[in-house]
Coordinates of C-alpha atoms and ligand atoms in Angstrom, one line a residue:
X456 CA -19.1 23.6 24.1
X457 CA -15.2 23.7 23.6
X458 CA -13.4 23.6 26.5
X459 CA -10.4 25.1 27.5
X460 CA -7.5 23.3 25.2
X461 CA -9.1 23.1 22.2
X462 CA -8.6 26.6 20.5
X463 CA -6.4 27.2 17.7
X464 CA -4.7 30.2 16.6
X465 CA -4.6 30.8 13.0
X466 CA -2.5 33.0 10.9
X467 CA -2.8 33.9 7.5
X468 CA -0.6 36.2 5.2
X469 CA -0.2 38.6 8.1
X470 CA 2.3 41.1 7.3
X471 CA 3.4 44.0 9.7
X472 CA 4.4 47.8 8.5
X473 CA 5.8 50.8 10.4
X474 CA 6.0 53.7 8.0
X475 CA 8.1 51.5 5.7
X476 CA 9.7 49.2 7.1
X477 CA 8.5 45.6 7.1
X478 CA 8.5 44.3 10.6
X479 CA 6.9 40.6 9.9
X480 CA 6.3 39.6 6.2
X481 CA 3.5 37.5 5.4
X482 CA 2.9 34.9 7.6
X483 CA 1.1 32.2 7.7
X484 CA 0.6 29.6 10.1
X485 CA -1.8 27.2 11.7
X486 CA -1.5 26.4 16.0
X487 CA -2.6 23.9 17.1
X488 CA -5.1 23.8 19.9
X489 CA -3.4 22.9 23.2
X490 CA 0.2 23.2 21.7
X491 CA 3.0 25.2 23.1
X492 CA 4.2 27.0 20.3
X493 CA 7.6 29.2 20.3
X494 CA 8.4 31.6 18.2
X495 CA 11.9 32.0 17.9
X496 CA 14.9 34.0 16.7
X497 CA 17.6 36.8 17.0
X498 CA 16.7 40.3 18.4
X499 CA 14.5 42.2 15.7
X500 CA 13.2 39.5 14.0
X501 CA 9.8 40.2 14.6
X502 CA 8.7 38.2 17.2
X503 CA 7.2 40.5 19.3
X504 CA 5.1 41.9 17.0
X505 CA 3.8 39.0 15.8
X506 CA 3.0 37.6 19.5
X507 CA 1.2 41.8 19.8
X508 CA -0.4 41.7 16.8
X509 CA -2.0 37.9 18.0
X510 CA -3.0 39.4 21.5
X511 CA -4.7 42.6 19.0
X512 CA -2.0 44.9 21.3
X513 CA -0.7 46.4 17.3
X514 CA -2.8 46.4 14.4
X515 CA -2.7 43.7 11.5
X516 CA -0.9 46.0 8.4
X517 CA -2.4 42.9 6.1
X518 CA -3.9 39.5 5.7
X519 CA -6.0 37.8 8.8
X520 CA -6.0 36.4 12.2
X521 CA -8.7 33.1 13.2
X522 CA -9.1 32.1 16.3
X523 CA -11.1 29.2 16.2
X524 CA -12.1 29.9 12.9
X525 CA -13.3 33.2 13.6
X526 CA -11.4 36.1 12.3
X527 CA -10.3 38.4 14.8
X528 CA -8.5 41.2 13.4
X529 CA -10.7 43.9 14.3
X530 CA -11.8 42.3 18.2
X531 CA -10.6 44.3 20.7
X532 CA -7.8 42.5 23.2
X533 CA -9.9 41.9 25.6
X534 CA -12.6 39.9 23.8
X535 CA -10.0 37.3 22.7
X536 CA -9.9 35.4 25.6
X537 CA -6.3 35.8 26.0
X538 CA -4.3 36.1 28.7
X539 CA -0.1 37.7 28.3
X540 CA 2.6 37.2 30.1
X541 CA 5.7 39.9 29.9
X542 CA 9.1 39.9 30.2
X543 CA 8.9 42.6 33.2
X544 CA 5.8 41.0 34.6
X545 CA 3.9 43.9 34.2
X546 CA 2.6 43.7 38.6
X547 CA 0.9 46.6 39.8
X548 CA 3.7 48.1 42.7
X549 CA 1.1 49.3 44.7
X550 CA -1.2 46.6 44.9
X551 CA -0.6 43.1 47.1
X552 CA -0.2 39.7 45.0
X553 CA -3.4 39.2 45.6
X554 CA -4.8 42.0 44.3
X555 CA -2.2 41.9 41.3
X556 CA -3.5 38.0 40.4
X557 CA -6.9 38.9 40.7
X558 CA -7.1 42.4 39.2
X559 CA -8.5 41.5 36.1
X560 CA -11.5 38.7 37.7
X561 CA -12.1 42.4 39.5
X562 CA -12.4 44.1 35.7
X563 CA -14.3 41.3 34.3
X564 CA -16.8 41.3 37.5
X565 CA -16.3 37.2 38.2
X566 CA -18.3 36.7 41.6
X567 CA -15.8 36.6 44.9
X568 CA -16.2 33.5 45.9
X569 CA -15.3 32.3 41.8
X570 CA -11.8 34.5 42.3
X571 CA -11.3 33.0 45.6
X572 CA -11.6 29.4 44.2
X573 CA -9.1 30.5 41.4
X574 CA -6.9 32.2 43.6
X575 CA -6.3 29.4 46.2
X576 CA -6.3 26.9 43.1
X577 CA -3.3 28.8 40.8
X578 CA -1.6 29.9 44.3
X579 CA -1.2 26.4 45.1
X580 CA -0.2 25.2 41.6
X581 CA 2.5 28.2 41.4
X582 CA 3.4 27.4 45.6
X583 CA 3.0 31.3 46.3
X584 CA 0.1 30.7 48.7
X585 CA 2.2 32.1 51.6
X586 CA 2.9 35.5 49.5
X587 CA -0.6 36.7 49.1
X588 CA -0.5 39.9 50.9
X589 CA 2.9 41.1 49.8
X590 CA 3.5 43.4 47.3
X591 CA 6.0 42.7 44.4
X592 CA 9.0 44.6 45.9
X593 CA 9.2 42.2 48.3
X594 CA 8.8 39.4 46.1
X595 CA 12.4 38.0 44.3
X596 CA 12.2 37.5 40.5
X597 CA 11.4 34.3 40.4
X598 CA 8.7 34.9 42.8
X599 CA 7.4 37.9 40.4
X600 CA 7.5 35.5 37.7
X601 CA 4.9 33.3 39.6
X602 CA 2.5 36.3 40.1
X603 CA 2.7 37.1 36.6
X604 CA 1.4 33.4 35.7
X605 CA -0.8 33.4 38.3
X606 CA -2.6 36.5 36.8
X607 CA -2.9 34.2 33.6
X608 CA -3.9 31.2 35.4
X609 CA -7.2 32.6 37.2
X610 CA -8.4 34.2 33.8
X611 CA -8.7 30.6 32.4
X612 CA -8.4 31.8 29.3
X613 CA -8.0 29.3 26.4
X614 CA -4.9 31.1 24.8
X615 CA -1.8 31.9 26.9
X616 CA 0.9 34.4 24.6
X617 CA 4.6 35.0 26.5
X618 CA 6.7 37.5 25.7
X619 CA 10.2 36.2 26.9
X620 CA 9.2 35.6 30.2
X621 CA 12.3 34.0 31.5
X622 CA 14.8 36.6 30.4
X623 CA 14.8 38.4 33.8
X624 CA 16.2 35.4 35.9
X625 CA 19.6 33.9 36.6
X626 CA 20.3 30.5 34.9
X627 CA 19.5 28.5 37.1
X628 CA 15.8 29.4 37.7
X629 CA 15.5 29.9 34.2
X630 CA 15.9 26.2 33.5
X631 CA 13.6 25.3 36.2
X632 CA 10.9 27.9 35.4
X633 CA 11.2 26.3 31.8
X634 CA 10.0 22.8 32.8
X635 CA 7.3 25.1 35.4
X636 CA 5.6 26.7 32.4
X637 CA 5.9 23.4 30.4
X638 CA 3.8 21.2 32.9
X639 CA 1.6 24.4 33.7
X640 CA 0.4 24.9 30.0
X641 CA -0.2 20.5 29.7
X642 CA -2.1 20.5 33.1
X643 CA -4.1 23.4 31.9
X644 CA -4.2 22.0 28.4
X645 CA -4.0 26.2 26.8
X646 CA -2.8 27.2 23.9
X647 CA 1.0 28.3 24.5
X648 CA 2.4 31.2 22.4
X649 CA 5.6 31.7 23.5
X650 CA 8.5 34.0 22.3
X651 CA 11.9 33.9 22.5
X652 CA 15.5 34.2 21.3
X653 CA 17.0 31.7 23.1
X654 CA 17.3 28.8 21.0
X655 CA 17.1 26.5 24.3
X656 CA 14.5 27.5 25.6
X657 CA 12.9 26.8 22.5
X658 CA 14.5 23.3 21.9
X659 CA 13.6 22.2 25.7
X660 CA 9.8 24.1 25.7
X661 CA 7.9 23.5 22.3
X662 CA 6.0 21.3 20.8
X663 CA 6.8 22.8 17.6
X664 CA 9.1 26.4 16.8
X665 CA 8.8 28.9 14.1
X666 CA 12.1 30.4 13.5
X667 CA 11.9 33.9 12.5
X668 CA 14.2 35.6 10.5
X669 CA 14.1 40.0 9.4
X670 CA 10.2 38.9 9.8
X671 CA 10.2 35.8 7.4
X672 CA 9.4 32.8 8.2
X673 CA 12.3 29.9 7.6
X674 CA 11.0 26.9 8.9
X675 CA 8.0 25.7 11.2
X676 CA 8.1 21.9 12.7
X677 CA 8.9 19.7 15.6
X678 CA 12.6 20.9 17.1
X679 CA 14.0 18.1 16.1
X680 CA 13.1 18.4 13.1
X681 CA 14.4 21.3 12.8
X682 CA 17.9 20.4 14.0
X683 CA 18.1 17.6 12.4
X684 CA 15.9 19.1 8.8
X685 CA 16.8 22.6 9.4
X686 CA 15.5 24.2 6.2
X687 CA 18.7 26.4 5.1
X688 CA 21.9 27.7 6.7
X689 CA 20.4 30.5 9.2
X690 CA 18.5 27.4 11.2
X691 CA 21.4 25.4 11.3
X692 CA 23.6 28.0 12.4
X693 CA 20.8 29.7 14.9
X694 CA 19.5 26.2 16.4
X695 CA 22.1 24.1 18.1
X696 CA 25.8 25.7 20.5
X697 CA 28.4 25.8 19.5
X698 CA 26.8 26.4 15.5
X699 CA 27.2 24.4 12.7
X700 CA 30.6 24.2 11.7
X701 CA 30.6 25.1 7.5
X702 CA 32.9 25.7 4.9
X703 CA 32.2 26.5 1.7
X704 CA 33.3 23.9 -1.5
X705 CA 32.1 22.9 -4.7
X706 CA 30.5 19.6 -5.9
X707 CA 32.3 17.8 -7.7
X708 CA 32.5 14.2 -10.1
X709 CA 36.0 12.7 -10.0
X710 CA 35.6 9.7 -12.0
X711 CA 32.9 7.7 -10.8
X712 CA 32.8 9.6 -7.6
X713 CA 30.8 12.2 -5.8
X714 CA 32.1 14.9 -3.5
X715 CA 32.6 18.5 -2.4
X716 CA 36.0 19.7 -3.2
X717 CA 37.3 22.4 -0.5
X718 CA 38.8 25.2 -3.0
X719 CA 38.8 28.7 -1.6
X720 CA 39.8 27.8 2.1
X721 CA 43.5 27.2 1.5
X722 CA 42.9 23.7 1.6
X723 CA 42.9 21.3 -0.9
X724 CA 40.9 18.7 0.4
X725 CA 38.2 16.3 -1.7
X726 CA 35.2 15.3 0.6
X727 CA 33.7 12.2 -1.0
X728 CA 30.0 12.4 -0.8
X729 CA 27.6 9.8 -2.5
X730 CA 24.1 10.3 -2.8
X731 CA 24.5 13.7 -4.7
X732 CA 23.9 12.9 -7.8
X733 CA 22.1 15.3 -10.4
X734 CA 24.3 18.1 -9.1
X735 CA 25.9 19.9 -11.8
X736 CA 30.0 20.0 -11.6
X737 CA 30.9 22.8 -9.8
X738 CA 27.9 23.8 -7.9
X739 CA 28.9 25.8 -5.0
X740 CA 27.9 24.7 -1.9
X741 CA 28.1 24.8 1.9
X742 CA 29.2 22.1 3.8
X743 CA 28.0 21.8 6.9
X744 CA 28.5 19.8 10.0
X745 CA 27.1 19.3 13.4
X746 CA 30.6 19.9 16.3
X747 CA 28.6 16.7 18.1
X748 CA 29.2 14.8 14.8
X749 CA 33.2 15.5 14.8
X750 CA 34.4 12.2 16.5
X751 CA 37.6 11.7 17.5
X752 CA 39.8 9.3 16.1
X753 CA 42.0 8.0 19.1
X754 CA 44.0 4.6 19.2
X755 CA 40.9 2.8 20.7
X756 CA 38.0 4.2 18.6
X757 CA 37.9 2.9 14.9
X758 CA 35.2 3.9 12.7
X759 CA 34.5 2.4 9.3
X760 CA 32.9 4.5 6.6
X761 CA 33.8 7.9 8.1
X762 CA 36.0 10.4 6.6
X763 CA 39.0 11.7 8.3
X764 CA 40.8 14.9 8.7
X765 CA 43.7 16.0 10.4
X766 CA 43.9 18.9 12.4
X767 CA 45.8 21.3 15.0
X768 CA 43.7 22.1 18.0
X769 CA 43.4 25.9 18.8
X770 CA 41.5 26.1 21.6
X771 CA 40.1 23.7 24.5
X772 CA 36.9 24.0 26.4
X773 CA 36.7 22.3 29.5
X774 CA 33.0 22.1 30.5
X775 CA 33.0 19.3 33.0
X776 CA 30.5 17.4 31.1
X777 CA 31.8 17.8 28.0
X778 CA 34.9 19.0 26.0
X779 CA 34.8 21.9 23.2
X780 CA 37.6 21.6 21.2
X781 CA 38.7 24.6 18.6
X782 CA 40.8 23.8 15.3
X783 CA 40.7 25.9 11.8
X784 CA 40.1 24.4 8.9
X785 CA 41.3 26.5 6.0
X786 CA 39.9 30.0 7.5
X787 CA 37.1 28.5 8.9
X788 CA 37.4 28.3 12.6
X789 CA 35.6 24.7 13.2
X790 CA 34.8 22.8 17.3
X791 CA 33.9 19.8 17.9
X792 CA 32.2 18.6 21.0
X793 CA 32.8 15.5 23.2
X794 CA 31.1 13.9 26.3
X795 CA 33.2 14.1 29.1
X796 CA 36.5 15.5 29.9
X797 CA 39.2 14.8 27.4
X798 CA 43.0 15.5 28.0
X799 CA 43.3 17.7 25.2
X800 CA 46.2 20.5 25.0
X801 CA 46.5 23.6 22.3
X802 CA 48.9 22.8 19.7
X803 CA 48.3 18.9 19.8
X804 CA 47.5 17.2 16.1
X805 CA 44.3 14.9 16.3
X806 CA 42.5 12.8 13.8
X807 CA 39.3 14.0 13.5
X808 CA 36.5 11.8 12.0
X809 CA 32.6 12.2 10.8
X810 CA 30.0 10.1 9.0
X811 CA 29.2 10.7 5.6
X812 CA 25.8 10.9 6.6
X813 CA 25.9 13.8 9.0
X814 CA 26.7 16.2 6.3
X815 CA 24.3 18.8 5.6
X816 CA 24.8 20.8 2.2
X817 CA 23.4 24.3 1.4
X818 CA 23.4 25.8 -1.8
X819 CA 26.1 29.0 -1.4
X820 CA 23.5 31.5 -2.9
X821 CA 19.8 30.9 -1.5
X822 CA 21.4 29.6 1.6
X823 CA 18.6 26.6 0.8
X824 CA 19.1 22.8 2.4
X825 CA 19.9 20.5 -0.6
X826 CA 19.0 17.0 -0.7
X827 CA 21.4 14.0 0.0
X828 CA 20.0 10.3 -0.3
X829 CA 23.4 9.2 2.4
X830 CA 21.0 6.4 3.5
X831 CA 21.7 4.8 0.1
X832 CA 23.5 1.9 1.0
X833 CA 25.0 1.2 -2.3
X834 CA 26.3 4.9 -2.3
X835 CA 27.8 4.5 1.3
X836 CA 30.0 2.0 -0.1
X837 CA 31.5 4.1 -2.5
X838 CA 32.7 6.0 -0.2
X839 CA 34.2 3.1 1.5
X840 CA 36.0 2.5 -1.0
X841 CA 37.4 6.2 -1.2
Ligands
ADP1925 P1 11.8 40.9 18.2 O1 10.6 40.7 19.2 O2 12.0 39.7 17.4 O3 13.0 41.3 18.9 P2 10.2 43.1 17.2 O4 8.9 42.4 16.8 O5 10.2 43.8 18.5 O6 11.4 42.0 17.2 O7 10.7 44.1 16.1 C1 10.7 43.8 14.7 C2 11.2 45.0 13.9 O8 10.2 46.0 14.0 C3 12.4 45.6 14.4 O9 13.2 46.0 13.3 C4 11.9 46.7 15.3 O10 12.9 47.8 15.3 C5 10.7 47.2 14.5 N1 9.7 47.7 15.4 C6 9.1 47.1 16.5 N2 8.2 47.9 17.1 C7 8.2 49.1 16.4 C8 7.5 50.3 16.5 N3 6.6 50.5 17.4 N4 7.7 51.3 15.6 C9 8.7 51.1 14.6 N5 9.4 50.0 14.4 C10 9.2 49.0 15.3

């Protein structure tokens, strides 16, 4: 028998249409059983419907959803054997937390002493033992959140689908309802689909993310992966705060070396850049850098093999733990962030530097990541030279 844990949710070409408009473009994509699995991206990407059209909430317009192999499309919700979570909780106002957590055991027609084990078991696991007989108006959000998992806790169902579940509560119980969920789903060992578009959340909470985007797909993996990977501009901007700094340039070979020459941003500036080779002279591109990666260059620090730029700071962001500090380069407005609090003022000039190796490039049309071999040590020397 499979237990709970071992289910996976399969997708395969699925494709979404209102009328005409094309809410999620053929997907397709394997979850693993007993991974948490976000789906992530702006507002309108098509999230949602995706996580409704798993939970059989909205028909599939084409293509096929397995469970376990099996396909599904045409199985009513509640033959799934999953259990939802909603933004707004979804509690019954009338009815007591008890009554809310076990109102679908009651449906189902699981024996009362099987819904008291549950009940006791997820109250304790969620600490809302003590709440039982109040009703949800009397509950704080964070508490409502509880109920809601609870609900999805005592079904022991093998598949668990949030839909932004976090999005009603202050910051601070946000983050620790994040790490909540996360040790629930592993102690449980379900199947975690979770949406949404905050790309923290999805950083801190998934084993892997699939980033959405006008319902296509742009990347799946691990997220650091996909920071680190991200598959073309709209992951490396949406993944990672402040964005990726970019500016656009061409590629160009100056003699025998590589780089991107900055043209159309009012600066003339050549970036050398080995590993790049098999580009064709004058490919446009986007350069692309991470603000974590902008170092800077004070009388103490000394970097070898980095690149340096010199620049006029615009704005300062004193976060306590870290420092955001604003400066243009060409029109692109650029930051670059630093552990702990540096004395920074508008108007100062700093040297900037960054590693070779921490440049991303994206072609300027498809938006697509393009390969750079910077690990080539013979290359890196090159630019030592530079
Ligand atoms: P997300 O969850 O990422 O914010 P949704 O899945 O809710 O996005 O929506 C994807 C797209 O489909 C949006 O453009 C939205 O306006 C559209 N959409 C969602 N639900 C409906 C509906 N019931 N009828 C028509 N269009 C819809």
């Amino acid at each position: 028998m499979r237990g709970i844990g071992m289910t996976e949710v399969a997708l395969r070409s699925v494709s979404k249409l209102y009328g005409k408009q094309q809410a999620v473009q053929d997907i397709s994509v394997d979850i693993r059983p007993g991974e948490f699995f976000v789906l992530v991206g702006p507002s309108g990407c098509g999230k949602s419907t995706t996580l409704r059209m798993i939970a059989g909430l909205e028909e599939i317009s084409s293509g096929q959803l397995l469970i376990d192999g099996v396909v599904m499309n045409h199985v009513p919700p509640s033959k799934r054997r999953i259990s939802m979570v909603f933004q707004n909780y979804a509690l019954y106002p009338h009815m007591t937390v008890k009554e809310n957590i076990l109102f679908g055991l009651q449906v189902r027609r699981v024996q009362k002493e099987e819904q008291r084990k549950r009940l006791q078991h997820a109250a304790e696991m969620l600490g809302i033992a003590n709440l039982l007989n109040r009703k949800p108006r009397e509950l704080s959000g964070g508490q409502r959140q509880r109920v809601a998992l609870g609900r999805a806790i005592v079904s022991q169902h093998p598949i668990c689908l949030m839909d932004e579940p976090l999005s009603n509560l202050d910051a601070k119980l946000r983050g620790q309802m994040r790490s909540e969920i996360r040790q629930l789903q592993q102690s449980l060992g379900i199947t975690m689909i979770y949406v949404t578009h905050d790309q923290v959340e999805a950083m801190t909470m998934g084993d892997r993310l699939m980033i959405l985007r006008d319902g296509q797909l742009q990347q799946v993996g691990k997220p650091l992966e996909v920071y680190n990977q991200p598959a073309n501009l709209f992951v490396a901007q949406f993944m990672g705060a402040p964005p990726m700094n970019t500016v656009n340039g061409v590629w160009r070979q100056q003699g025998s070396q590589t780089g991107i020459q900055l043209v159309e941003q009012e600066v003339d500036l050549f970036i050398p850049l080995a590993g790049t080779e098999g580009f064709t002279d004058g490919t446009p591109v986007v350069l692309g850098i991470r603000p974590e990666s902008l170092l800077p260059a004070t009388g103490e620090m000394r970097y070898t093999n980095h690149h340096q730029l010199c620049v006029t700071v615009r704005s300062v962001e004193l976060l306590g733990s870290e420092t955001i500090v604003g400066f243009m380069l060409g029109r692109e407005c650029w930051k670059a962030k630093w552990n702990g609090q540096w004395p920074v003022k508008v108007g100062e000039v700093l040297d900037i530097v960054f590693a070779p190796e921490q440049i991303v490039l994206f072609d300027q049309q498809s938006g697509e990541r393009l390969p750079v071999q910077s690990n080539d040590k013979e290359k890196i020397e090159l630019w030592v030279k530079s």
